[in-house]
XYZ file of C-alpha atoms in Angstrom:
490
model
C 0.000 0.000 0.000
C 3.027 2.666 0.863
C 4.560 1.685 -2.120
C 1.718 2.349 -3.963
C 1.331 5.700 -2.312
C 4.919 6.491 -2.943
C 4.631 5.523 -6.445
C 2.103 7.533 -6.980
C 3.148 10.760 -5.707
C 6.477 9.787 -7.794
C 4.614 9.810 -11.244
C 2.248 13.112 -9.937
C 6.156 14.988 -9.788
C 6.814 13.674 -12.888
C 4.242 15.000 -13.987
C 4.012 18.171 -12.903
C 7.443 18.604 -13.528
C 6.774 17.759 -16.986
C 3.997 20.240 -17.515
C 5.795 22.851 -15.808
C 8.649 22.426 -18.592
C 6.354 22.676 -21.136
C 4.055 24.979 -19.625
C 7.361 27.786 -19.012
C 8.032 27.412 -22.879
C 4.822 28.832 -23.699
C 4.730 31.236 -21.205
C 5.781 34.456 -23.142
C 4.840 37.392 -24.264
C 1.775 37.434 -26.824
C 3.482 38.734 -30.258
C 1.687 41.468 -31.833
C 1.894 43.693 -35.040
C 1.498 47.450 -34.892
C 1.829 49.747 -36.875
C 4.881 52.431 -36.306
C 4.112 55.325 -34.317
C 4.264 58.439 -36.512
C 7.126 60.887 -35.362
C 6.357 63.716 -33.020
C 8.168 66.915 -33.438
C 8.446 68.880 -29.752
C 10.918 71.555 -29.289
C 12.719 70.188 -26.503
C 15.063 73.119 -25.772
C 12.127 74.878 -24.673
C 10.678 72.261 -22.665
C 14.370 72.106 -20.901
C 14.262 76.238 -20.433
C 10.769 76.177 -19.230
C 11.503 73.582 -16.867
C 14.833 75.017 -14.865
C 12.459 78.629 -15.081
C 10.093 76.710 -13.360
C 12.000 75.313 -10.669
C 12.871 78.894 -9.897
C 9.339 79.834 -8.479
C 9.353 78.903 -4.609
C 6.108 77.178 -4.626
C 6.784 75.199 -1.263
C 3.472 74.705 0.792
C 3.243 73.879 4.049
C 0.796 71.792 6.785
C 0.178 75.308 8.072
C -0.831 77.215 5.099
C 0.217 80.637 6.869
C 3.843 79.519 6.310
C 3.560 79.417 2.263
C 3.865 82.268 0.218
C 1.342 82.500 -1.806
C 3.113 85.385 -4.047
C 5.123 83.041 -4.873
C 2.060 80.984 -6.666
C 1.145 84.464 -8.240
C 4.685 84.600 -9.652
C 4.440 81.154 -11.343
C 0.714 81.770 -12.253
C 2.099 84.360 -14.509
C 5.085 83.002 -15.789
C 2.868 79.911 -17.025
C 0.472 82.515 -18.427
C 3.458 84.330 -20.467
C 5.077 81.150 -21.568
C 2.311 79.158 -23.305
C 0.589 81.911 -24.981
C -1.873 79.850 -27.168
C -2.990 77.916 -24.072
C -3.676 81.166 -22.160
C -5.356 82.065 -25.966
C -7.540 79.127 -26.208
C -8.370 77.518 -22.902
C -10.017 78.986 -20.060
C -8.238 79.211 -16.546
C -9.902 79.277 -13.283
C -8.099 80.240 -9.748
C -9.705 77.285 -7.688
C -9.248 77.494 -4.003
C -6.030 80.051 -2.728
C -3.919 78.483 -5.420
C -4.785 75.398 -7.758
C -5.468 75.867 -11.040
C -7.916 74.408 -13.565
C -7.600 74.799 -17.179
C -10.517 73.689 -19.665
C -9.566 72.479 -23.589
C -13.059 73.069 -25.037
C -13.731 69.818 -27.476
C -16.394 69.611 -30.377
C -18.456 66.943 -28.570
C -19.968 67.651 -25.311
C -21.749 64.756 -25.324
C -18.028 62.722 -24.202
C -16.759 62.970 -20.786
C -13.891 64.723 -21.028
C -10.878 63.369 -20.083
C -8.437 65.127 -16.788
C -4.513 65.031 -16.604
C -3.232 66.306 -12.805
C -0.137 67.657 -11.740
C 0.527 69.824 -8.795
C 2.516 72.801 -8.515
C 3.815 72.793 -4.486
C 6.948 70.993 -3.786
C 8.419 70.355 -0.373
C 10.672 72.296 1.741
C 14.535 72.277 1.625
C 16.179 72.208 5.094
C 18.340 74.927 6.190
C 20.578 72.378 6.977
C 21.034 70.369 3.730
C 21.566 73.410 1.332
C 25.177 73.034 1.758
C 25.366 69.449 0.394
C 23.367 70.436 -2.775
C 25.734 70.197 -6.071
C 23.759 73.493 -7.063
C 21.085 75.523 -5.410
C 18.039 73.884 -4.858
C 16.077 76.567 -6.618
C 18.464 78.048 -9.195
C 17.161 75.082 -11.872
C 20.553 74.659 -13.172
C 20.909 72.103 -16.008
C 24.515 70.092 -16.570
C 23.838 68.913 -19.593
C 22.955 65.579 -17.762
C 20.496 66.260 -15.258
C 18.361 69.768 -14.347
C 19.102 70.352 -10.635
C 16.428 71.785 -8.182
C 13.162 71.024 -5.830
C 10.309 70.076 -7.777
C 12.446 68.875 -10.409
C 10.916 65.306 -10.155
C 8.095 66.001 -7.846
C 6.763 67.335 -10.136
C 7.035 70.386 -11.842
C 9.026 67.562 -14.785
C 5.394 66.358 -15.247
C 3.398 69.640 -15.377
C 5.950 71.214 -17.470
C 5.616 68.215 -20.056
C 1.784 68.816 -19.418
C 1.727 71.943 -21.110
C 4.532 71.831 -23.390
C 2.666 68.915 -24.921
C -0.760 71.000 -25.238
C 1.051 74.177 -26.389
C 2.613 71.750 -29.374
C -0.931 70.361 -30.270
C -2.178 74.284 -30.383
C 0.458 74.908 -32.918
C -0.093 72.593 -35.188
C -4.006 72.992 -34.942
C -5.381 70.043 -33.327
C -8.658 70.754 -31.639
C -10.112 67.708 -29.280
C -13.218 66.488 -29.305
C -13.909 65.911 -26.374
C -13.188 68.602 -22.988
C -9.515 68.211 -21.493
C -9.297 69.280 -17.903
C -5.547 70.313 -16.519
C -5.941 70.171 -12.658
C -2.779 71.582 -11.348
C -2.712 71.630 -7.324
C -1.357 73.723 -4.682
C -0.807 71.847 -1.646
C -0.757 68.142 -3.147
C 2.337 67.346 -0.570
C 0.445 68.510 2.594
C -0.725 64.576 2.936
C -4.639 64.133 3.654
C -4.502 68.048 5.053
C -7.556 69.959 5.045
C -8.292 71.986 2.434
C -7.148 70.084 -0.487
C -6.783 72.158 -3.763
C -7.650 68.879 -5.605
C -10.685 68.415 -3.604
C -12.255 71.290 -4.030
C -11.613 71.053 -8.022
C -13.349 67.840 -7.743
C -15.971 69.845 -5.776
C -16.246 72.308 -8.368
C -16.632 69.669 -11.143
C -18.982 67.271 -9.520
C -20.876 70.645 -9.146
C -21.573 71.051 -12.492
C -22.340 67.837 -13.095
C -19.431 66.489 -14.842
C -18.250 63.097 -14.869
C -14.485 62.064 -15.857
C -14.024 59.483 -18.357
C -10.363 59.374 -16.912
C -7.737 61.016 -14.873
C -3.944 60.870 -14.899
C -1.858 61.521 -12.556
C 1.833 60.913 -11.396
C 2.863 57.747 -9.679
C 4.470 55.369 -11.983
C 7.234 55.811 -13.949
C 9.423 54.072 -16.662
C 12.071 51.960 -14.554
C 14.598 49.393 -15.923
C 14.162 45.818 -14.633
C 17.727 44.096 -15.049
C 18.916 41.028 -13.827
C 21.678 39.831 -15.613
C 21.030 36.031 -17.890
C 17.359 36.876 -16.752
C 16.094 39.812 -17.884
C 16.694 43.095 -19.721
C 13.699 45.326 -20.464
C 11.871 48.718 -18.528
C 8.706 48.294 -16.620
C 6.053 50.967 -17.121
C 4.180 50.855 -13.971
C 0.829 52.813 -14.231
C -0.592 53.000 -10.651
C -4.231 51.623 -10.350
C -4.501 52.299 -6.561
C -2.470 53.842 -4.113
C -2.256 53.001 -0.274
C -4.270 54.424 2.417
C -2.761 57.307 4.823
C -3.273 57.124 8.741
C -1.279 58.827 11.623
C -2.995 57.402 14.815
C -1.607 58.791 18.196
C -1.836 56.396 21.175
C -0.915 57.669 24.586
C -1.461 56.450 28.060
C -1.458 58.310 31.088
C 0.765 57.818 34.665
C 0.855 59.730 38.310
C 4.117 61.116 37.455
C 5.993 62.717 39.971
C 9.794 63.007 40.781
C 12.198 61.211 38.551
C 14.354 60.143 41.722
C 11.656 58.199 43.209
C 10.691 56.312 39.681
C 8.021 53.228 39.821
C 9.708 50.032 38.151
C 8.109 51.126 34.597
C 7.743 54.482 34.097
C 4.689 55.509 31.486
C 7.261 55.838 28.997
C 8.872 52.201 29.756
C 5.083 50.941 29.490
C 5.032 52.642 26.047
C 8.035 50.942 25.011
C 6.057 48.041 25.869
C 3.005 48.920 23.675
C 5.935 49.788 20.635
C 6.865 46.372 20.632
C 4.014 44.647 20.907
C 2.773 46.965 17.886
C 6.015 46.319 15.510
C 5.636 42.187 16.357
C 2.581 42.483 15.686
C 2.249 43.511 11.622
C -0.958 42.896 9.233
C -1.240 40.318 7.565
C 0.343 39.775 3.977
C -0.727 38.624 0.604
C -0.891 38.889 -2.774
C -3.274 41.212 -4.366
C -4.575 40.247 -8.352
C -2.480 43.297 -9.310
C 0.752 41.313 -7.855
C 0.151 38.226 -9.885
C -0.189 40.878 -13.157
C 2.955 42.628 -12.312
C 4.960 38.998 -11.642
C 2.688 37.323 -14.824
C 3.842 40.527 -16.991
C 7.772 40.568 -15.619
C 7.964 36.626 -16.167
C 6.968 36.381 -19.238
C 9.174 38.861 -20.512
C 12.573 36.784 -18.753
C 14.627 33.861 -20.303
C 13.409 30.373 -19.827
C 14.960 29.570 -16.653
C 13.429 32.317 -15.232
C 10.139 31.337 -16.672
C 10.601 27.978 -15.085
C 9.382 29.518 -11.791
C 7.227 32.267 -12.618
C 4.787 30.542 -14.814
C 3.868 28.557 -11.396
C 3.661 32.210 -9.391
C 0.108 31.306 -8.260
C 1.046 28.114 -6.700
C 4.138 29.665 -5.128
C 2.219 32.363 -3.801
C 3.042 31.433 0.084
C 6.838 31.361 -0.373
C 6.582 34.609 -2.753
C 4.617 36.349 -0.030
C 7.065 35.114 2.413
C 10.322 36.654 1.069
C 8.763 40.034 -0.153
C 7.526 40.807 3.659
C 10.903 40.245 5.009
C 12.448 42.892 2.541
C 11.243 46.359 3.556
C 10.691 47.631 -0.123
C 8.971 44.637 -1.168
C 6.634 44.197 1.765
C 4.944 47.414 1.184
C 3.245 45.916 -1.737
C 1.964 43.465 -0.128
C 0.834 44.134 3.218
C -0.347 47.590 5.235
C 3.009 48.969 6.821
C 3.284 50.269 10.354
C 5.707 52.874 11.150
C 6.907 54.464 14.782
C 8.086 57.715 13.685
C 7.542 60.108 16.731
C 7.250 59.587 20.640
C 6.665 62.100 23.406
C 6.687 61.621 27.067
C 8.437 64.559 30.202
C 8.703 67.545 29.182
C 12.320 67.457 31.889
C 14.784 65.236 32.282
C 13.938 64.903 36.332
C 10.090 64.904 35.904
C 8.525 61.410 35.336
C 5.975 61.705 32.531
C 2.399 61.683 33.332
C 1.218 61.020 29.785
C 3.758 59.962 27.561
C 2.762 58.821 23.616
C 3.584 57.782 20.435
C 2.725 58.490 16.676
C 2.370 55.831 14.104
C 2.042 55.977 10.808
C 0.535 53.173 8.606
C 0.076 52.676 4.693
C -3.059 50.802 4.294
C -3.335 48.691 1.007
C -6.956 48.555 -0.402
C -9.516 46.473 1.675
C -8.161 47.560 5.229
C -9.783 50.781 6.695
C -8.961 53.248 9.615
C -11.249 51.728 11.366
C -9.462 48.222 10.881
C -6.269 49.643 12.095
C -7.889 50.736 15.040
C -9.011 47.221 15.778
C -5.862 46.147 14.594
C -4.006 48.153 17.512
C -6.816 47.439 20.871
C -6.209 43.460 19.220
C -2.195 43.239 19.232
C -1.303 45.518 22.251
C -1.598 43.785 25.504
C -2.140 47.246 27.837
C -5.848 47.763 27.000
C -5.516 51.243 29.092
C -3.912 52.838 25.798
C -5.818 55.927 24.066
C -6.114 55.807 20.474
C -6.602 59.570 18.317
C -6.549 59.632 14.247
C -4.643 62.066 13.883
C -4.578 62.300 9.936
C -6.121 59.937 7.390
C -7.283 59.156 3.809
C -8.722 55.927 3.062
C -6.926 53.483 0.409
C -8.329 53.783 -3.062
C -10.253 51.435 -5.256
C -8.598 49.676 -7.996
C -9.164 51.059 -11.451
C -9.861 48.586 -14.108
C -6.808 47.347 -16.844
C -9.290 47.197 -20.065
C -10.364 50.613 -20.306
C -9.917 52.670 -22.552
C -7.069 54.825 -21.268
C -4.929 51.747 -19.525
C -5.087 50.153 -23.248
C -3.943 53.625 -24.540
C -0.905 53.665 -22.215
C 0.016 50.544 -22.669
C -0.194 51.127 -26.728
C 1.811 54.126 -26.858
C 4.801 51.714 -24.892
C 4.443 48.124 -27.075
C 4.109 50.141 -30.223
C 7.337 51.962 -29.497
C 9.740 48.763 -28.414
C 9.251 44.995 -27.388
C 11.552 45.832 -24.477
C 8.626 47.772 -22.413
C 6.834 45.993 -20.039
C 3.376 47.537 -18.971
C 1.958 46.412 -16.051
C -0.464 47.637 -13.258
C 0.788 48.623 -9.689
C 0.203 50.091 -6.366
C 0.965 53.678 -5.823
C 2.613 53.773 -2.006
C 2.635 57.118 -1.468
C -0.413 59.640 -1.635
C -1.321 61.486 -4.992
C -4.181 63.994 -6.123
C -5.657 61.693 -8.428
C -7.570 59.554 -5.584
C -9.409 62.875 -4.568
C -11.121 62.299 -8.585
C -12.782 58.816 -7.821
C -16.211 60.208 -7.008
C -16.259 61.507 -10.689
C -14.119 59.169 -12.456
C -14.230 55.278 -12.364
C -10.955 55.305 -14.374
C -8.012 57.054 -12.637
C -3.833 56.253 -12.966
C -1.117 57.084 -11.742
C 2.045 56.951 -14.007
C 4.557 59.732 -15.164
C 6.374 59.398 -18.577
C 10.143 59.520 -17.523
C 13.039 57.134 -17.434
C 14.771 56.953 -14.397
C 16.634 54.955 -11.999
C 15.341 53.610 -8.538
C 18.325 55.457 -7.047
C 17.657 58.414 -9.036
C 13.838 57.746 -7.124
C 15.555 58.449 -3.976
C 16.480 61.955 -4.510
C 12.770 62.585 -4.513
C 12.121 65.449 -1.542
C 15.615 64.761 -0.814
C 19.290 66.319 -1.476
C 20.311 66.718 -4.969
C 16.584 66.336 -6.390
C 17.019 65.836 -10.587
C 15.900 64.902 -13.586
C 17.750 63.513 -16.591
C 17.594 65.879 -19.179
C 17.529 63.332 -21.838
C 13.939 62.587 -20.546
C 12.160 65.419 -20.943
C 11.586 65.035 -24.288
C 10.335 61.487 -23.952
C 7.300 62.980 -21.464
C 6.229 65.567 -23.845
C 6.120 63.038 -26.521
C 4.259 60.743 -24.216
C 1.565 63.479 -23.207
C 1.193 64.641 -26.783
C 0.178 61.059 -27.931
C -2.173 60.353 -25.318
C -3.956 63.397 -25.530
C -4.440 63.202 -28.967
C -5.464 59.505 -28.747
C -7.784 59.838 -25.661
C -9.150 62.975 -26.893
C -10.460 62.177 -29.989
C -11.741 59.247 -29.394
C-alpha cells in the first residue's frame, strides 16, 4: 500500500514537472503587429528652459498654510500665463481654491466625458541644513547637460511642465479635441490628507456642475529598468491603479508622574516601550493582491526560460513569494499595510517622570483595510488595553481602477508600439497622490509619469540633490502629446 502511495506521488512529480517544462516554454509574451508610431516633433530646448524657469518659483506649501507664500504661486501663475501663450489664448483658466489651477480644452463633442490630466505645482521644503550638500542651489534650476538640478524637479514640476509643453505643441499645429480636457494643477498636493485640499475642491467644483471624468492621470508610476543579468533586460512601465491608504494614529497612556528620583519600576514611557513592541511584532497580515500576480505574470513572461521555469507557477508559489517580499522592507509594502513608529513624546524634563507619555504611528493601508481596521488592529495586538487611540490624519486606500479601459489600453499602446523591451503592467501607488481625490467623478483614474529613471535616481525625490535627466524630458512631452491626442479624440 506505501509503495503504492509512494509511487504515486512519484509519477504526480513527474508530472508536474513535466507540464511545468512545457508549460514555461509557452509562457511568453503574446506577439503582436502594430503599426509604427508616426514621429512627433516637440521643441525640446524649450521644454528644458521652461523647466529650470520653473523650478525657480518657490512654490513650497506647508501643513500650516500661513507659512507658504502665496506670491510666490502668483509669480508662477504668470510666468505659465506668459510662456504658453496659445494655451492662455484658447483655454479657459480658473483660480480654484487660494492656489490650484484648472484649465478647460473646449472639445467639439460635449456629449463625451472629457478626459483630466493632474499635476501639482507645491513641492516640499529644503532644510536649512542640507543646502550646503546640494551640487547646485536647490532653486536656481541649473541644467549640466545631464540632469536639471532643483526642488520640484521630479516632484513634479518635470510632469506639469511636459503637461503643457505637450498641449502648447498640439495648439500649434491645430489640433482641436473632441472631447473637454481638464488640466488640474494643485497647490498643496504634498500637505498629505490636510484639510483643504486644492484637488478636492476642483473635484468639488466639477462634480458641481455635473461632470463626470471618463479618466484622470496623474503621477505615480514611472518608466524603470528591470535588469537582472542572464534573466532579464527590459523597462517596466508601472501605471498605478490604486495607491495606499494614509493614517497617523496617536496612542498615549497616562501615569501619576511625579519626581524622577523616586521612579516606579516602569515608568509611562517604559510601558510605552512596551506597547511599541508589541505593535512592531505584531504587523498585518500579507498577501498577494490580483495586481501582484499581473505585475509577476507581466515581468515573467518577458525573462529567459529559466526564469520562466518559476514564474509561470507564481500562483502556486504564492506562500513562499509572499514570504520573502515581507521580510524585505521595499517589497513588503506591496503586499501588506506597513506600520511605522516615527515620533514619541513623554516629560517635558529630564527629572520629571511623565504623566502622559505617547507615540505616533504611521501606517500605509493597502486597499480592503480601513482606519477603522487599524484601530481594531491596535486594541487586538497591544496587551495594555488602558492605551488611548486619536486619528490624527487619514485618507482611506483607493479602489482599484480597471486594466481594459480605454485609457490603460492607450498607455500601454503608446509603450508596445514603441519597443518589445517595455513591459506595462499595473501597480500600487505607495505614497499619496491627487488623483484619488477624482474617484467620485471618475471610475478610471492612474497614476504613471512618462520619464526614465533609476530607482536610485527615485531616492532623490524630496531629498538632497533632487534631478531629472535631461535626456527625458523630451520622452514625457512626446508621451503626453500622444495620449492626448489619442484619448481625446476618441
Amino acid at each position: 500500500m506505501v509503495k503504492h502511495i509512494l509511487l504515486g506521488l512519484l509519477c504526480a512529480l513527474v508530472l508536474f514537472i513535466l507540464i511545468t517544462v512545457i508549460r514555461a516554454i509557452f509562457f511568453v509574451p503574446k506577439k503582436k503587429k502594430y503599426a509604427p508610431l508616426p514621429e512627433e516633433k516637440v521643441d525640446v530646448d524649450r521644454a528644458l528652459k521652461n523647466l529650470s524657469s520653473a523650478i525657480q518659483y518657490r512654490t513650497v506649501s506647508y501643513t500650516d498654510p500661513e507659512k507658504t507664500d502665496w506670491e510666490q504661486f502668483r509669480l508662477f501663475h504668470q510666468f505659465l500665463a506668459d510662456t504658453y501663450p496659445l494655451i492662455t489664448k484658447n483655454l479657459s483658466r480658473e483660480l480654484i481654491s487660494e492656489a490650484s489651477l484648472m484649465y478647460r480644452w473646449k472639445g467639439k463633442n460635449p456629449d463625451l466625458d472629457p478626459i483630466a490630466l493632474l499635476s501639482h505645482q507645491d513641492v516640499v521644503p529644503v532644510p536649512e541644513s542640507t543646502l550646503e550638500d546640494w551640487k547646485y542651489p536647490p532653486f536656481d534650476g541649473t541644467n549640466d547637460g545631464e540632469f536639471i538640478y532643483g526642488r520640484g524637479a521630479l516632484d513634479m514640476k518635470n510632469h506639469l511642465i511636459c503637461v503643457m509643453e505637450a498641449v502648447e505643441t498640439l495648439l500649434e499645429e491645430g489640433f482641436v479635441p473632441e472631447r473637454d480636457v481638464y488640466l488640474c494643477f494643485g497647490h498643496n498636493e504634498e500637505v498629505v490628507a490636510g484639510d483643504g485640499s486644492g484637488a478636492k475642491v476642483m473635484m468639488e467644483t466639477l462634480r458641481d456642475r455635473g461632470i463626470t471624468l471618463d479618466s484622470v492621470l496623474d503621477e505615480g508610476g514611472a518608466v524603470l529598468p528591470v535588469t537582472v543579468k542572464g534573466l532579464i533586460n527590459k523597462k517596466l512601465v508601472g501605471v498605478g491603479i490604486s495607491e495606499k491608504g494614509y493614517c497617523d494614529c496617536q496612542i498615549s497612556l497616562d501615569s501619576n508622574g511625579g519626581h524622577s528620583s523616586q521612579p516606579p519600576k516602569h515608568t509611562g514611557l517604559g510601558k510605552m516601550a512596551r506597547v511599541i513592541c508589541d505593535i512592531e511584532n505584531h504587523q498585518f497580515k500579507a498577501k498577494l493582491m490580483p495586481f501582484m500576480h499581473s505585475l509577476i505574470e507581466s515581468i515573467g513572461r518577458n525573462a529567459t526560460y529559466p526564469a520562466r521555469l518559476v514564474v509561470c507557477n507564481h500562483r502556486l508559489l504564492s506562500p513562499v513569494i509572499t514570504a520573502v517580499m515581507k521580510s524585505i522592507p521595499p517589497a513588503a509594502c506591496m503586499v501588506r499595510t506597513t506600520t511605522a513608529v516615527t515620533m514619541a513624546q513623554a516629560s517635558p524634563a529630564p527629572n520629571v517622570l511623565p504623566q502622559k507619555s505617547s507615540i505616533t504611528v504611521n501606517f500605509r493601508m493597502m486597499p480592503g483595510t480601513t482606519t477603522e481596521d487599524v484601530k481594531a488592529h491596535i486594541r487586538k495586538v497591544v496587551k495594555n488595553k488602558d492605551i488611548k487611540i486619536k486619528v490624527i490624519r487619514t485618507k482611506e486606500a483607493s479602489p482599484f481602477s480597471p486594466t481594459d479601459s480605454r485609457a490603460f489600453n492607450v498607455i500601454r499602446d503608446i509603450y508596445e508600439r514603441q519597443s518589445p523591451d517595455y513591459i506595462v503592467a499595473p501597480y500600487l501607488v505607495m505614497g499619496g497622490t491627487d488623483a484619488c481625490y477624482y474617484e467620485p467623478i471618475c471610475k478610471n483614474v492612474y497614476r504613471f509619469a512618462p520619464f526614465n529613471v533609476t530607482v536610485a535616481l527615485l531616492r532623490t525625490t524630496h531629498n538632497t540633490n533632487e534631478r531629472v535627466p535631461v535626456n527625458t524630458i523630451e520622452d514625457g512631452v512626446v508621451f503626453f502629446k500622444r495620449y492626448i491626442e489619442r484619448m481625446a479624440k476618441e
